Short mmCIF file of C-alpha atoms and ligand atoms in Angstrom, two decimals:
data_model
loop_
_atom_site.label_atom_id
_atom_site.label_comp_id
_atom_site.label_asym_id
_atom_site.label_seq_id
_atom_site.Cartn_x
_atom_site.Cartn_y
_atom_site.Cartn_z
CA UNK A 1 -6.90 -10.94 26.18
CA UNK A 2 -6.94 -7.97 28.52
CA UNK A 3 -4.48 -9.65 30.89
CA UNK A 4 -1.89 -6.91 30.82
CA UNK A 5 -4.35 -4.07 31.26
CA UNK A 6 -6.15 -5.99 34.02
CA UNK A 7 -2.86 -6.33 35.91
CA UNK A 8 -2.66 -2.55 36.21
CA UNK A 9 -6.26 -2.06 37.16
CA UNK A 10 -6.96 -4.81 39.67
CA UNK A 11 -6.04 -4.52 43.34
CA UNK A 12 -7.31 -7.77 44.78
CA UNK A 13 -4.63 -10.44 45.28
CA UNK A 14 -6.61 -13.15 43.47
CA UNK A 15 -7.11 -10.82 40.49
CA UNK A 16 -3.38 -10.16 40.41
CA UNK A 17 -2.59 -13.89 40.38
CA UNK A 18 -5.14 -14.38 37.67
CA UNK A 19 -3.85 -11.52 35.54
CA UNK A 20 -0.25 -12.64 36.06
CA UNK A 21 -1.23 -15.99 34.60
CA UNK A 22 -2.92 -14.23 31.71
CA UNK A 23 0.13 -12.11 31.10
CA UNK A 24 2.35 -15.20 31.12
CA UNK A 25 0.07 -16.98 28.67
CA UNK A 26 0.02 -13.88 26.45
CA UNK A 27 3.84 -13.87 26.49
CA UNK A 28 3.82 -17.51 25.45
CA UNK A 29 1.37 -16.77 22.65
CA UNK A 30 3.36 -13.75 21.45
CA UNK A 31 6.54 -15.84 21.38
CA UNK A 32 4.78 -18.56 19.43
CA UNK A 33 3.18 -16.09 17.00
CA UNK A 34 6.47 -14.25 16.47
CA UNK A 35 8.22 -17.51 15.64
CA UNK A 36 5.51 -18.19 13.02
CA UNK A 37 5.98 -14.68 11.62
CA UNK A 38 9.76 -15.16 11.47
CA UNK A 39 9.35 -18.46 9.67
CA UNK A 40 7.05 -16.85 7.14
CA UNK A 41 9.59 -14.14 6.60
CA UNK A 42 12.41 -16.70 6.20
CA UNK A 43 10.40 -18.58 3.57
CA UNK A 44 9.79 -15.37 1.63
CA UNK A 45 12.11 -13.85 -0.95
CA UNK A 46 12.49 -10.16 -1.59
CA UNK A 47 10.48 -8.78 -4.50
CA UNK A 48 12.26 -8.09 -7.81
CA UNK A 49 13.28 -4.66 -8.94
CA UNK A 50 12.49 -4.69 -12.68
CA UNK A 51 14.10 -2.27 -15.11
CA UNK A 52 12.07 -0.81 -17.96
CA UNK A 53 13.79 -0.43 -21.25
CA UNK A 54 12.87 2.97 -22.64
CA UNK A 55 15.68 4.07 -25.00
CA UNK A 56 13.95 7.36 -25.78
CA UNK A 57 14.66 8.53 -22.22
CA UNK A 58 18.40 8.48 -22.82
CA UNK A 59 20.38 8.49 -19.58
CA UNK A 60 17.27 8.02 -17.44
CA UNK A 61 16.49 4.57 -16.09
CA UNK A 62 13.04 3.63 -14.78
CA UNK A 63 12.62 0.73 -12.33
CA UNK A 64 9.56 -0.93 -10.83
CA UNK A 65 9.55 -3.00 -7.65
CA UNK A 66 7.21 -5.93 -8.14
CA UNK A 67 5.08 -5.93 -5.01
CA UNK A 68 2.49 -8.10 -6.75
CA UNK A 69 4.90 -11.00 -6.23
CA UNK A 70 4.11 -11.33 -2.51
CA UNK A 71 2.15 -14.48 -1.55
CA UNK A 72 -1.04 -12.42 -1.17
CA UNK A 73 -0.51 -10.49 -4.40
CA UNK A 74 0.04 -6.92 -3.27
CA UNK A 75 2.13 -4.51 -1.24
CA UNK A 76 -0.42 -4.97 1.55
CA UNK A 77 1.44 -8.16 2.43
CA UNK A 78 4.11 -5.93 3.98
CA UNK A 79 1.53 -3.81 5.76
CA UNK A 80 -0.36 -6.82 7.15
CA UNK A 81 2.91 -8.28 8.45
CA UNK A 82 3.76 -4.98 10.15
CA UNK A 83 0.27 -4.54 11.65
CA UNK A 84 0.29 -8.04 13.16
CA UNK A 85 3.79 -7.54 14.57
CA UNK A 86 2.74 -4.19 15.99
CA UNK A 87 -0.37 -5.65 17.64
CA UNK A 88 1.60 -8.62 19.02
CA UNK A 89 4.47 -6.55 20.38
CA UNK A 90 2.02 -4.13 22.00
CA UNK A 91 0.38 -7.02 23.86
CA UNK A 92 -2.88 -6.27 22.05
CA UNK A 93 -3.30 -9.68 20.44
CA UNK A 94 -3.80 -12.94 22.26
CA UNK A 95 -4.39 -16.59 21.53
CA UNK A 96 -7.83 -17.26 20.07
CA UNK A 97 -8.66 -13.57 19.80
CA UNK A 98 -10.63 -12.40 16.79
CA UNK A 99 -8.85 -9.93 14.52
CA UNK A 100 -10.81 -7.22 12.72
CA UNK A 101 -10.11 -4.47 10.20
CA UNK A 102 -12.06 -2.25 7.84
CA UNK A 103 -10.95 -3.04 4.30
CA UNK A 104 -12.62 -3.88 1.06
CA UNK A 105 -9.48 -4.58 -0.83
CA UNK A 106 -5.97 -5.93 -0.76
CA UNK A 107 -5.50 -5.34 2.97
CA UNK A 108 -8.33 -7.67 3.95
CA UNK A 109 -6.87 -10.43 1.79
CA UNK A 110 -3.38 -10.08 3.28
CA UNK A 111 -4.70 -9.79 6.84
CA UNK A 112 -6.92 -12.87 6.39
CA UNK A 113 -3.90 -14.79 5.12
CA UNK A 114 -1.82 -13.94 8.21
CA UNK A 115 -4.77 -14.66 10.53
CA UNK A 116 -5.02 -18.13 9.08
CA UNK A 117 -1.28 -18.61 9.51
CA UNK A 118 -1.53 -17.58 13.18
CA UNK A 119 -4.70 -19.61 13.78
CA UNK A 120 -6.85 -16.58 14.59
CA UNK A 121 -10.42 -15.80 13.47
CA UNK A 122 -10.56 -12.78 11.13
CA UNK A 123 -13.39 -10.40 10.25
CA UNK A 124 -13.16 -7.91 7.36
CA UNK A 125 -15.66 -5.07 7.69
CA UNK A 126 -16.65 -4.10 4.16
CA UNK A 127 -19.28 -2.00 2.41
CA UNK A 128 -22.15 -4.25 1.21
CA UNK A 129 -21.46 -3.07 -2.36
CA UNK A 130 -17.98 -4.69 -2.38
CA UNK A 131 -17.36 -6.88 -5.44
CA UNK A 132 -18.44 -10.50 -4.72
CA UNK A 133 -15.04 -11.66 -5.94
CA UNK A 134 -13.27 -9.88 -3.10
CA UNK A 135 -15.70 -11.15 -0.50
CA UNK A 136 -15.04 -14.64 -1.87
CA UNK A 137 -11.27 -14.11 -1.67
CA UNK A 138 -11.43 -13.26 2.06
CA UNK A 139 -13.76 -16.19 2.74
CA UNK A 140 -11.52 -18.58 0.82
CA UNK A 141 -8.77 -17.70 3.31
CA UNK A 142 -11.05 -18.58 6.22
CA UNK A 143 -12.00 -14.99 7.06
CA UNK A 144 -15.53 -13.73 7.44
CA UNK A 145 -16.97 -10.52 5.99
CA UNK A 146 -19.19 -8.21 7.99
CA UNK A 147 -21.03 -6.21 5.34
CA UNK A 148 -22.38 -2.77 6.22
CA UNK A 149 -24.76 -0.76 4.03
CA UNK A 150 -23.15 2.62 4.57
CA UNK A 151 -19.51 2.65 3.28
CA UNK A 152 -18.53 5.45 5.68
CA UNK A 153 -19.65 3.31 8.64
CA UNK A 154 -16.94 0.66 8.26
CA UNK A 155 -14.56 2.25 10.80
CA UNK A 156 -17.24 2.58 13.46
CA UNK A 157 -18.24 -1.02 12.86
CA UNK A 158 -14.63 -2.23 13.24
CA UNK A 159 -14.43 -0.24 16.50
CA UNK A 160 -17.68 -1.93 17.59
CA UNK A 161 -16.04 -5.34 17.14
CA UNK A 162 -12.99 -4.11 19.08
CA UNK A 163 -15.21 -3.04 22.01
CA UNK A 164 -16.44 -6.62 22.12
CA UNK A 165 -12.93 -8.01 22.41
CA UNK A 166 -11.56 -8.18 18.87
CA UNK A 167 -8.10 -6.84 18.07
CA UNK A 168 -8.47 -3.95 15.59
CA UNK A 169 -5.46 -3.93 13.27
CA UNK A 170 -6.55 -0.45 12.10
CA UNK A 171 -4.70 -0.08 8.82
CA UNK A 172 -5.64 3.55 8.31
CA UNK A 173 -4.85 4.57 11.89
CA UNK A 174 -1.60 2.63 12.30
CA UNK A 175 0.00 1.98 8.88
CA UNK A 176 2.45 4.82 9.18
CA UNK A 177 3.71 3.89 12.66
CA UNK A 178 3.58 0.09 12.41
CA UNK A 179 6.33 0.04 9.77
CA UNK A 180 9.91 0.42 10.95
CA UNK A 181 11.02 3.32 8.73
CA UNK A 182 14.69 3.04 9.78
CA UNK A 183 15.11 -0.23 7.94
CA UNK A 184 14.45 -3.81 9.05
CA UNK A 185 14.02 -4.73 5.40
CA UNK A 186 11.25 -2.24 4.83
CA UNK A 187 10.41 -1.43 1.22
CA UNK A 188 12.71 1.62 1.18
CA UNK A 189 15.79 -0.18 2.48
CA UNK A 190 15.15 -2.98 0.01
CA UNK A 191 14.91 -0.60 -2.97
CA UNK A 192 18.06 1.30 -2.10
CA UNK A 193 19.94 -1.99 -1.59
CA UNK A 194 18.76 -3.38 -4.92
CA UNK A 195 19.93 -0.24 -6.72
CA UNK A 196 23.53 -0.55 -5.51
CA UNK A 197 25.09 -1.77 -8.79
CA UNK A 198 23.02 0.40 -11.13
CA UNK A 199 24.28 3.31 -13.21
CA UNK A 200 22.58 5.78 -10.84
CA UNK A 201 22.29 3.95 -7.49
CA UNK A 202 20.90 6.98 -5.67
CA UNK A 203 17.57 7.51 -7.43
CA UNK A 204 16.55 11.00 -8.51
CA UNK A 205 12.96 10.11 -7.63
CA UNK A 206 10.91 7.47 -5.84
CA UNK A 207 7.29 7.36 -6.99
CA UNK A 208 4.41 5.76 -5.08
CA UNK A 209 0.68 6.16 -4.48
CA UNK A 210 -1.04 6.95 -1.19
CA UNK A 211 -3.84 4.83 0.26
CA UNK A 212 -3.13 4.51 3.95
CA UNK A 213 -0.09 6.71 3.30
CA UNK A 214 2.11 4.09 4.95
CA UNK A 215 4.32 3.45 1.94
CA UNK A 216 4.96 7.12 1.19
CA UNK A 217 5.71 7.85 4.86
CA UNK A 218 8.18 4.95 5.08
CA UNK A 219 9.93 5.90 1.83
CA UNK A 220 10.14 9.59 2.69
CA UNK A 221 11.44 9.01 6.21
CA UNK A 222 14.01 6.47 5.09
CA UNK A 223 15.41 8.83 2.43
CA UNK A 224 16.01 11.47 5.09
CA UNK A 225 17.34 8.94 7.60
CA UNK A 226 19.92 7.73 5.05
CA UNK A 227 20.80 11.27 4.03
CA UNK A 228 19.95 10.64 0.38
CA UNK A 229 19.08 13.37 -2.11
CA UNK A 230 16.36 11.25 -3.68
CA UNK A 231 13.03 13.06 -3.86
CA UNK A 232 9.64 11.45 -3.27
CA UNK A 233 6.68 11.89 -5.62
CA UNK A 234 3.14 10.73 -4.83
CA UNK A 235 1.15 9.64 -7.89
CA UNK A 236 -2.45 10.48 -7.12
CA UNK A 237 -5.75 10.16 -8.99
CA UNK A 238 -6.79 13.69 -10.03
CA UNK A 239 -8.39 15.60 -7.17
CA UNK A 240 -7.66 12.98 -4.49
CA UNK A 241 -7.45 14.10 -0.86
CA UNK A 242 -3.68 13.63 -0.62
CA UNK A 243 -3.15 16.00 -3.57
CA UNK A 244 -5.61 18.56 -2.24
CA UNK A 245 -4.24 18.39 1.31
CA UNK A 246 -0.60 18.42 0.23
CA UNK A 247 -1.08 21.57 -1.84
CA UNK A 248 -2.81 23.49 0.95
CA UNK A 249 -1.22 21.66 3.93
CA UNK A 250 -4.79 21.32 5.20
CA UNK A 251 -5.79 18.00 6.78
CA UNK A 252 -9.51 18.79 6.63
CA UNK A 253 -9.89 18.92 2.85
CA UNK A 254 -11.87 16.38 0.85
CA UNK A 255 -11.21 14.87 -2.57
CA UNK A 256 -12.78 16.87 -5.38
CA UNK A 257 -13.71 13.72 -7.28
CA UNK A 258 -14.13 9.99 -6.86
CA UNK A 259 -11.60 7.63 -8.41
CA UNK A 260 -12.01 4.19 -9.97
CA UNK A 261 -8.45 3.26 -9.05
CA UNK A 262 -8.40 0.96 -6.05
CA UNK A 263 -5.97 1.33 -3.18
CA UNK A 264 -5.22 5.03 -3.73
CA UNK A 265 -7.01 8.36 -4.15
CA UNK A 266 -8.69 8.53 -0.75
CA UNK A 267 -11.66 10.83 -0.22
CA UNK A 268 -10.31 12.29 3.04
CA UNK A 269 -6.85 12.98 4.47
CA UNK A 270 -5.95 9.73 6.23
CA UNK A 271 -3.99 9.87 9.50
CA UNK A 272 -1.01 8.21 7.79
CA UNK A 273 -0.59 10.92 5.13
CA UNK A 274 2.69 12.64 6.01
CA UNK A 275 2.83 15.69 3.76
CA UNK A 276 6.25 16.99 4.76
CA UNK A 277 8.27 14.06 3.39
CA UNK A 278 6.71 14.37 -0.08
CA UNK A 279 8.43 16.62 -2.63
CA UNK A 280 5.92 16.45 -5.49
CA UNK A 281 2.44 15.19 -6.26
CA UNK A 282 1.48 14.27 -9.81
CA UNK A 283 -2.25 14.02 -10.45
CA UNK A 284 -3.31 11.44 -13.01
CA UNK A 285 -6.78 11.10 -14.60
CA UNK A 286 -8.27 7.61 -14.12
CA UNK A 287 -8.41 6.91 -17.86
CA UNK A 288 -4.65 7.58 -18.11
CA UNK A 289 -3.93 5.24 -15.18
CA UNK A 290 -6.01 2.48 -16.77
CA UNK A 291 -4.36 2.98 -20.17
CA UNK A 292 -0.98 2.80 -18.44
CA UNK A 293 -1.97 -0.42 -16.64
CA UNK A 294 -2.68 -1.86 -20.12
CA UNK A 295 0.66 -0.50 -21.33
CA UNK A 296 2.48 -2.32 -18.51
CA UNK A 297 1.46 -5.61 -20.13
CA UNK A 298 3.50 -4.65 -23.22
CA UNK A 299 6.38 -3.35 -21.15
CA UNK A 300 6.65 -6.12 -18.58
CA UNK A 301 4.68 -9.03 -20.02
CA UNK A 302 2.35 -9.17 -17.02
CA UNK A 303 -0.73 -7.44 -15.79
CA UNK A 304 -0.81 -5.09 -12.82
CA UNK A 305 -3.57 -2.95 -11.30
CA UNK A 306 -4.60 0.66 -11.83
CA UNK A 307 -2.40 2.15 -9.11
CA UNK A 308 0.66 0.67 -10.87
CA UNK A 309 -0.54 2.38 -14.06
CA UNK A 310 -0.91 5.64 -12.16
CA UNK A 311 2.72 5.26 -11.00
CA UNK A 312 3.90 4.68 -14.58
CA UNK A 313 2.28 7.91 -15.78
CA UNK A 314 3.94 9.88 -12.97
CA UNK A 315 7.32 8.26 -13.78
CA UNK A 316 7.05 9.30 -17.44
CA UNK A 317 6.11 12.81 -16.37
CA UNK A 318 9.20 13.10 -14.15
CA UNK A 319 11.45 11.42 -16.75
CA UNK A 320 10.32 13.90 -19.41
CA UNK A 321 11.05 16.81 -17.06
CA UNK A 322 14.53 15.44 -16.35
CA UNK A 323 15.20 14.92 -20.05
CA UNK A 324 14.07 18.45 -20.86
CA UNK A 325 16.50 19.82 -18.24
CA UNK A 326 19.33 17.66 -19.55
CA UNK A 327 19.48 15.64 -16.31
CA UNK A 328 20.39 11.99 -16.01
CA UNK A 329 19.42 9.60 -13.25
CA UNK A 330 17.12 6.87 -12.09
CA UNK A 331 13.45 6.79 -11.11
CA UNK A 332 12.07 3.95 -8.99
CA UNK A 333 8.41 3.11 -8.53
CA UNK A 334 6.15 0.22 -7.49
CA UNK A 335 3.91 -2.39 -9.05
CA UNK A 336 1.34 -2.52 -6.28
CA UNK A 337 -0.93 -5.45 -7.10
CA UNK A 338 -1.83 -8.08 -9.69
CA UNK A 339 -3.90 -7.14 -12.71
CA UNK A 340 -5.99 -10.33 -12.63
CA UNK A 341 -8.03 -8.77 -9.83
CA UNK A 342 -9.39 -6.27 -12.34
CA UNK A 343 -10.48 -8.65 -15.12
CA UNK A 344 -14.12 -7.68 -14.59
CA UNK A 345 -13.43 -3.98 -14.08
CA UNK A 346 -10.48 -1.95 -15.41
CA UNK A 347 -9.56 -4.49 -18.10
CA UNK A 348 -13.17 -5.06 -19.21
CA UNK A 349 -14.29 -3.02 -22.25
CA UNK A 350 -17.98 -2.94 -21.33
CA UNK A 351 -17.23 -1.97 -17.71
CA UNK A 352 -15.21 1.01 -18.95
CA UNK A 353 -17.81 1.94 -21.56
CA UNK A 354 -20.53 2.02 -18.90
CA UNK A 355 -18.46 4.56 -17.01
CA UNK A 356 -17.52 6.66 -20.04
CA UNK A 357 -13.84 5.87 -19.66
CA UNK A 358 -12.09 6.23 -23.01
CA UNK A 359 -8.54 4.91 -22.78
CA UNK A 360 -7.69 4.91 -26.50
CA UNK A 361 -6.39 8.54 -26.63
CA UNK A 362 -4.29 7.90 -23.52
CA UNK A 363 -2.90 4.69 -24.98
CA UNK A 364 -1.78 6.59 -28.06
CA UNK A 365 -0.30 9.36 -25.95
CA UNK A 366 1.56 6.79 -23.84
CA UNK A 367 2.97 5.05 -26.87
CA UNK A 368 4.34 8.25 -28.33
CA UNK A 369 5.59 9.36 -24.89
CA UNK A 370 7.55 6.11 -24.62
CA UNK A 371 8.89 6.20 -28.16
CA UNK A 372 9.75 9.91 -28.18
CA UNK A 373 10.82 10.47 -24.56
CA UNK A 374 7.98 12.74 -23.57
CA UNK A 375 5.50 12.88 -20.70
CA UNK A 376 1.72 13.13 -20.89
CA UNK A 377 -0.17 16.38 -20.64
CA UNK A 378 -1.13 16.44 -16.97
CA UNK A 379 -2.23 19.02 -14.45
CA UNK A 380 0.18 19.10 -11.51
C1 PLP B 401 -2.80 0.23 -0.44
C2 PLP B 401 -2.49 0.31 -1.85
C3 PLP B 401 -1.72 1.36 -2.36
C4 PLP B 401 -1.18 2.48 -1.50
O1 PLP B 401 -0.32 2.07 -0.45
P1 PLP B 401 -0.34 2.72 1.00
O2 PLP B 401 0.89 2.25 1.65
O3 PLP B 401 -1.57 2.17 1.70
O4 PLP B 401 -0.43 4.19 0.90
C5 PLP B 401 -1.47 1.36 -3.72
N1 PLP B 401 -1.96 0.41 -4.53
C6 PLP B 401 -2.69 -0.63 -4.08
C7 PLP B 401 -3.21 -1.66 -5.02
C8 PLP B 401 -2.98 -0.72 -2.72
O5 PLP B 401 -3.72 -1.74 -2.26
#
C-alpha cells in the first residue's frame, strides 16, 4: 500500500523494481475501484427537490432537497463517495487495505457501504456510548466497530489505525477539500439545476447545517463560482461552535452547550468550517428542531431527522424576514437523513421527557408560523 511513497524513498535497484510493481498494481486497483464507483454513480438517480406548500408566505417558495433518498439514507452518501474518490486518486488506498474513520453516525454507515462495494475491510472508530442500533447498522454492512471509552479520543484512535497501515478517510479533516466545489454534480450544482424552471430560479437563500462543514463550504463556494446572488445561511443548534466561531471569526472557540441533534452543532470549530462563505447563522433550540422534525411529517408525509427540522426553522425565520420586507423569492434547504433512525430518541416521548425537552409549545408556534406567515422567536 505504500508503493508510491516507497518508490521515492528507496535507492536500491531491487527496491525500485519492487515498488514499480506495487505502483502498477495500485494503478490497476485504482482503475478497478473507479470503475465500480462510476457504476454506482450510474445506477443512482439524483435526489428530489421537494416544494413545500405554504400559502401564508405569499410570493416566497420553500424547497427541500431530499438527501435521505440516497441508498445509505443521508447526505453522507455524497461525502463518503467523495472521500473514497479522494483517497483513491491520491494513491492512498490500495487493494485489500483496511479503511478507517472516526464516526458514530451517518458517515460510518455510508463509508461501510462503499467499503463493502469496493471489497475493502472497514473500521468505524466510535465512542463506546454509541447507540447499539448504529453499531449494528455498521456491522450489518460488514464493517467493524472499534469502541473507545473516551469520545474525544476517536481521532487519535483512527490515526493509530492509519499508522498501522489503514487508510484514514478523515471526514472532519478532508470533507471540505474532497468535494469538487466547481460542479461535477455536487449538491450545489444539482440544486441550481433543479431550480431552473421555478418562479425564482436563483434562490434568495440556501440553508444547511454544519457538521464537517463540507456541505456549507461546497454550497458557498459554488454560489460565488457561478456568480449568483444567493446567500448562504447555516442553521445551527443554539450555541454550537460554528455559530460562536462565525460571530467572532475565532477558530479556537468552543460550543456553549451540547446539542441532541445529530450530525450538526459540533463542540469545536472543525477544519472544514469555512466562515467567509456564510452570510448568516440562525441558532435554533433543540426543542424547536425536534418539533420541526415532527412538523415535516405533516408537510411532506415522511419522517426526517433533527437536523432537517433545524433547517426548517431557519427557513421559516428567513421567509418571515423576507415577507416583512416585502421581498419575494425562493429558499432552498436540505432533508439530511431519515427519521426512522430516531424512533428511540427524538420521536420517543419518554426519551424527550427524560431530557426535559418540551416540544408542544414549539409545535404550536410552528403551526401558527406556517398558517400566518411568521417565523419563530429565535436568538440570532
Ligand atoms: C453530517 C450531517 C449534517 C451536516 O453536513 P456536513 O456536510 O457534514 O456539514 C447534517 N445532518 C446530518 C444528519 C448529518 O449526518
